[in-house]
Amino acid sequence: MKQDAMCWYKGAMDELRDLWGRCRTTVLFLAVAVMSLVSVIWLSYQFWRLLWGDAPIWPTSPTGAVDLRVLHALERRWFTGEPVYFGKSGGLYPPASYLILWPLLGWLPVTPARWIWAASSLLALGLLVWLMLLETGADRTEEQVFLALIPLAMYSTGATIGNGQLTVHVLTVLVIGLLRIARRRDSRRADLLGTLMLVFALVKPSVSVPLLWVVLSVPRAVCSLLLVAAAHGGLSLYAASFQRSGLVTLTRRWLQYSATRAAGSGQLNLHAWLHSLGLGQQILLGSLLVLVVLGLWTYRHRAVDTWLLMGVTALGARVWTYHAWYDDLLILLPMIALFRVAKRGPAADGSDVIAGALLALTLVTTLAPGGLYLLPPPWKGLYLAAQLAVWLAVLVFLLDRARRERTTLMNAMDRPLGT
């Protein structure tokens, strides 16, 4: 019975590969056409929001640059010594973040700051697309165009830009920093550039901190992490000198304020789930537990492909604390990991077919404009449930791929020399 099931499974995988071979050009052409249209409309609207959209287009639409203007005001308050960790528009970022962001926001009025933010967003987005093409190994024109359009067509990219959020900037420098340290082609230069990138990525720790575990995949990586921690600590001390309270007090207020603001907020995250269960007082403990589990898993699988590690930790980063819809850009990293698995070619276990199918499902659930603000209840709830189911399926698949790769590497190490 088991052998019959295996034969049926392998036959089904072969049929799906043959079907993809016959329909590949047509499917990619249609996907590129849809994604191109979505990208042009969505990003044009969101850049308009960032630069000129001071009022909602319709009653329920968000105002333009809403988060950027709040952050700009917080920058001014921080460096004039006013407290920031209170009220509905208080600071959700740690002390060092205000110092790191000063070159972009702190010295200009809000209008020119919006233009600088738009230019830096374009640069970061261009680098993100370049990284996708470089790291996925796509060697066909249609594949390259398809991959380049994925971050442009995701609703989270446009939402980040239109709100003036940090996710595009943070994710780009975070991936560059992690890859520079993990590849270590020139150890000193790689560590220095990687450290600078990771320090900037800590401007939004809710996105970047879980992914820092990937550094553990590098031998003798403790020095890199210590360097990042020391640099961030120095920035935090200097930033705290502009406030009346000390760094310890400011950090405690930031954690308490962030936990209070995050409870029950956002979508598909641990804080919202705990709050719905009446466990809102345990959200910091829950986040810490998820972070520790991710760290232990990453260290155990440190020898596997870096993109598998980044895919799993990005999914963990998406749910470990408060996130709104713009932070769904984190799902781009497991999508890259899926493409890399599918690109390896036919596999006996059908992993290439499963990876391709999961990539298609994930892409559909992340295309702009998304269902969160488009669909009315109860369709919105069904959309979020389907999205979570897809993310869980991707997580299980990547965990299994990492386990298999680790087992293969361990068996190879135990094999006698010359066999």
PDB file of N, CA, C and O in Angstrom, residues 300-301 303-304 399-415:
ATOM      1  N   ARG A 300      20.758  25.362  15.482  1.00  0.00           N
ATOM      2  CA  ARG A 300      20.772  23.927  15.176  1.00  0.00           C
ATOM      3  C   ARG A 300      20.904  23.685  13.680  1.00  0.00           C
ATOM      4  O   ARG A 300      21.519  22.708  13.251  1.00  0.00           O
ATOM      5  N   HIS A 301      20.343  24.578  12.866  1.00  0.00           N
ATOM      6  CA  HIS A 301      20.356  24.409  11.408  1.00  0.00           C
ATOM      7  C   HIS A 301      21.306  25.401  10.733  1.00  0.00           C
ATOM      8  O   HIS A 301      21.122  25.739   9.560  1.00  0.00           O
ATOM      9  N   ALA A 303      24.077  25.237   9.418  1.00  0.00           N
ATOM     10  CA  ALA A 303      24.868  24.816   8.253  1.00  0.00           C
ATOM     11  C   ALA A 303      24.061  24.794   6.966  1.00  0.00           C
ATOM     12  O   ALA A 303      24.639  24.617   5.889  1.00  0.00           O
ATOM     13  N   VAL A 304      22.752  24.990   7.030  1.00  0.00           N
ATOM     14  CA  VAL A 304      21.933  24.879   5.821  1.00  0.00           C
ATOM     15  C   VAL A 304      21.963  26.192   5.042  1.00  0.00           C
ATOM     16  O   VAL A 304      22.546  27.187   5.474  1.00  0.00           O
ATOM     17  N   LEU A 399      10.737  24.479   6.996  1.00  0.00           N
ATOM     18  CA  LEU A 399      11.293  23.748   8.130  1.00  0.00           C
ATOM     19  C   LEU A 399      11.710  22.340   7.710  1.00  0.00           C
ATOM     20  O   LEU A 399      12.780  21.849   8.105  1.00  0.00           O
ATOM     21  N   ASP A 400      10.882  21.705   6.899  1.00  0.00           N
ATOM     22  CA  ASP A 400      11.196  20.352   6.437  1.00  0.00           C
ATOM     23  C   ASP A 400      12.408  20.360   5.508  1.00  0.00           C
ATOM     24  O   ASP A 400      13.269  19.476   5.598  1.00  0.00           O
ATOM     25  N   ARG A 401      12.500  21.358   4.617  1.00  0.00           N
ATOM     26  CA  ARG A 401      13.656  21.446   3.731  1.00  0.00           C
ATOM     27  C   ARG A 401      14.942  21.651   4.534  1.00  0.00           C
ATOM     28  O   ARG A 401      15.973  21.052   4.223  1.00  0.00           O
ATOM     29  N   ALA A 402      14.869  22.502   5.551  1.00  0.00           N
ATOM     30  CA  ALA A 402      16.050  22.732   6.385  1.00  0.00           C
ATOM     31  C   ALA A 402      16.440  21.459   7.127  1.00  0.00           C
ATOM     32  O   ALA A 402      17.634  21.136   7.244  1.00  0.00           O
ATOM     33  N   ARG A 403      15.450  20.728   7.626  1.00  0.00           N
ATOM     34  CA  ARG A 403      15.737  19.467   8.324  1.00  0.00           C
ATOM     35  C   ARG A 403      16.407  18.466   7.394  1.00  0.00           C
ATOM     36  O   ARG A 403      17.403  17.826   7.757  1.00  0.00           O
ATOM     37  N   ARG A 404      15.859  18.339   6.184  1.00  0.00           N
ATOM     38  CA  ARG A 404      16.431  17.392   5.233  1.00  0.00           C
ATOM     39  C   ARG A 404      17.858  17.790   4.836  1.00  0.00           C
ATOM     40  O   ARG A 404      18.737  16.935   4.719  1.00  0.00           O
ATOM     41  N   GLU A 405      18.060  19.087   4.612  1.00  0.00           N
ATOM     42  CA  GLU A 405      19.386  19.537   4.216  1.00  0.00           C
ATOM     43  C   GLU A 405      20.387  19.327   5.349  1.00  0.00           C
ATOM     44  O   GLU A 405      21.535  18.920   5.104  1.00  0.00           O
ATOM     45  N   ARG A 406      19.967  19.579   6.571  1.00  0.00           N
ATOM     46  CA  ARG A 406      20.848  19.350   7.723  1.00  0.00           C
ATOM     47  C   ARG A 406      21.202  17.877   7.847  1.00  0.00           C
ATOM     48  O   ARG A 406      22.367  17.517   8.085  1.00  0.00           O
ATOM     49  N   THR A 407      20.208  17.007   7.662  1.00  0.00           N
ATOM     50  CA  THR A 407      20.462  15.567   7.754  1.00  0.00           C
ATOM     51  C   THR A 407      21.440  15.115   6.674  1.00  0.00           C
ATOM     52  O   THR A 407      22.353  14.321   6.928  1.00  0.00           O
ATOM     53  N   THR A 408      21.251  15.623   5.467  1.00  0.00           N
ATOM     54  CA  THR A 408      22.159  15.275   4.366  1.00  0.00           C
ATOM     55  C   THR A 408      23.584  15.713   4.669  1.00  0.00           C
ATOM     56  O   THR A 408      24.550  14.968   4.444  1.00  0.00           O
ATOM     57  N   LEU A 409      23.739  16.932   5.194  1.00  0.00           N
ATOM     58  CA  LEU A 409      25.071  17.436   5.516  1.00  0.00           C
ATOM     59  C   LEU A 409      25.717  16.620   6.631  1.00  0.00           C
ATOM     60  O   LEU A 409      26.915  16.310   6.578  1.00  0.00           O
ATOM     61  N   MET A 410      24.946  16.248   7.636  1.00  0.00           N
ATOM     62  CA  MET A 410      25.485  15.446   8.736  1.00  0.00           C
ATOM     63  C   MET A 410      25.894  14.055   8.262  1.00  0.00           C
ATOM     64  O   MET A 410      26.933  13.534   8.663  1.00  0.00           O
ATOM     65  N   ASN A 411      25.078  13.454   7.387  1.00  0.00           N
ATOM     66  CA  ASN A 411      25.441  12.136   6.853  1.00  0.00           C
ATOM     67  C   ASN A 411      26.711  12.216   6.006  1.00  0.00           C
ATOM     68  O   ASN A 411      27.539  11.308   6.020  1.00  0.00           O
ATOM     69  N   ALA A 412      26.851  13.310   5.242  1.00  0.00           N
ATOM     70  CA  ALA A 412      28.055  13.487   4.433  1.00  0.00           C
ATOM     71  C   ALA A 412      29.292  13.617   5.299  1.00  0.00           C
ATOM     72  O   ALA A 412      30.378  13.123   4.946  1.00  0.00           O
ATOM     73  N   MET A 413      29.155  14.278   6.447  1.00  0.00           N
ATOM     74  CA  MET A 413      30.295  14.438   7.354  1.00  0.00           C
ATOM     75  C   MET A 413      30.685  13.122   8.003  1.00  0.00           C
ATOM     76  O   MET A 413      31.857  12.875   8.299  1.00  0.00           O
ATOM     77  N   ASP A 414      29.688  12.249   8.236  1.00  0.00           N
ATOM     78  CA  ASP A 414      29.975  10.965   8.876  1.00  0.00           C
ATOM     79  C   ASP A 414      30.493   9.929   7.906  1.00  0.00           C
ATOM     80  O   ASP A 414      31.008   8.897   8.312  1.00  0.00           O
ATOM     81  N   ARG A 415      30.358  10.195   6.593  1.00  0.00           N
ATOM     82  CA  ARG A 415      30.766   9.234   5.579  1.00  0.00           C
ATOM     83  C   ARG A 415      32.288   9.126   5.529  1.00  0.00           C
ATOM     84  O   ARG A 415      32.995  10.135   5.574  1.00  0.00           O
TER      85      ARG A 415
END
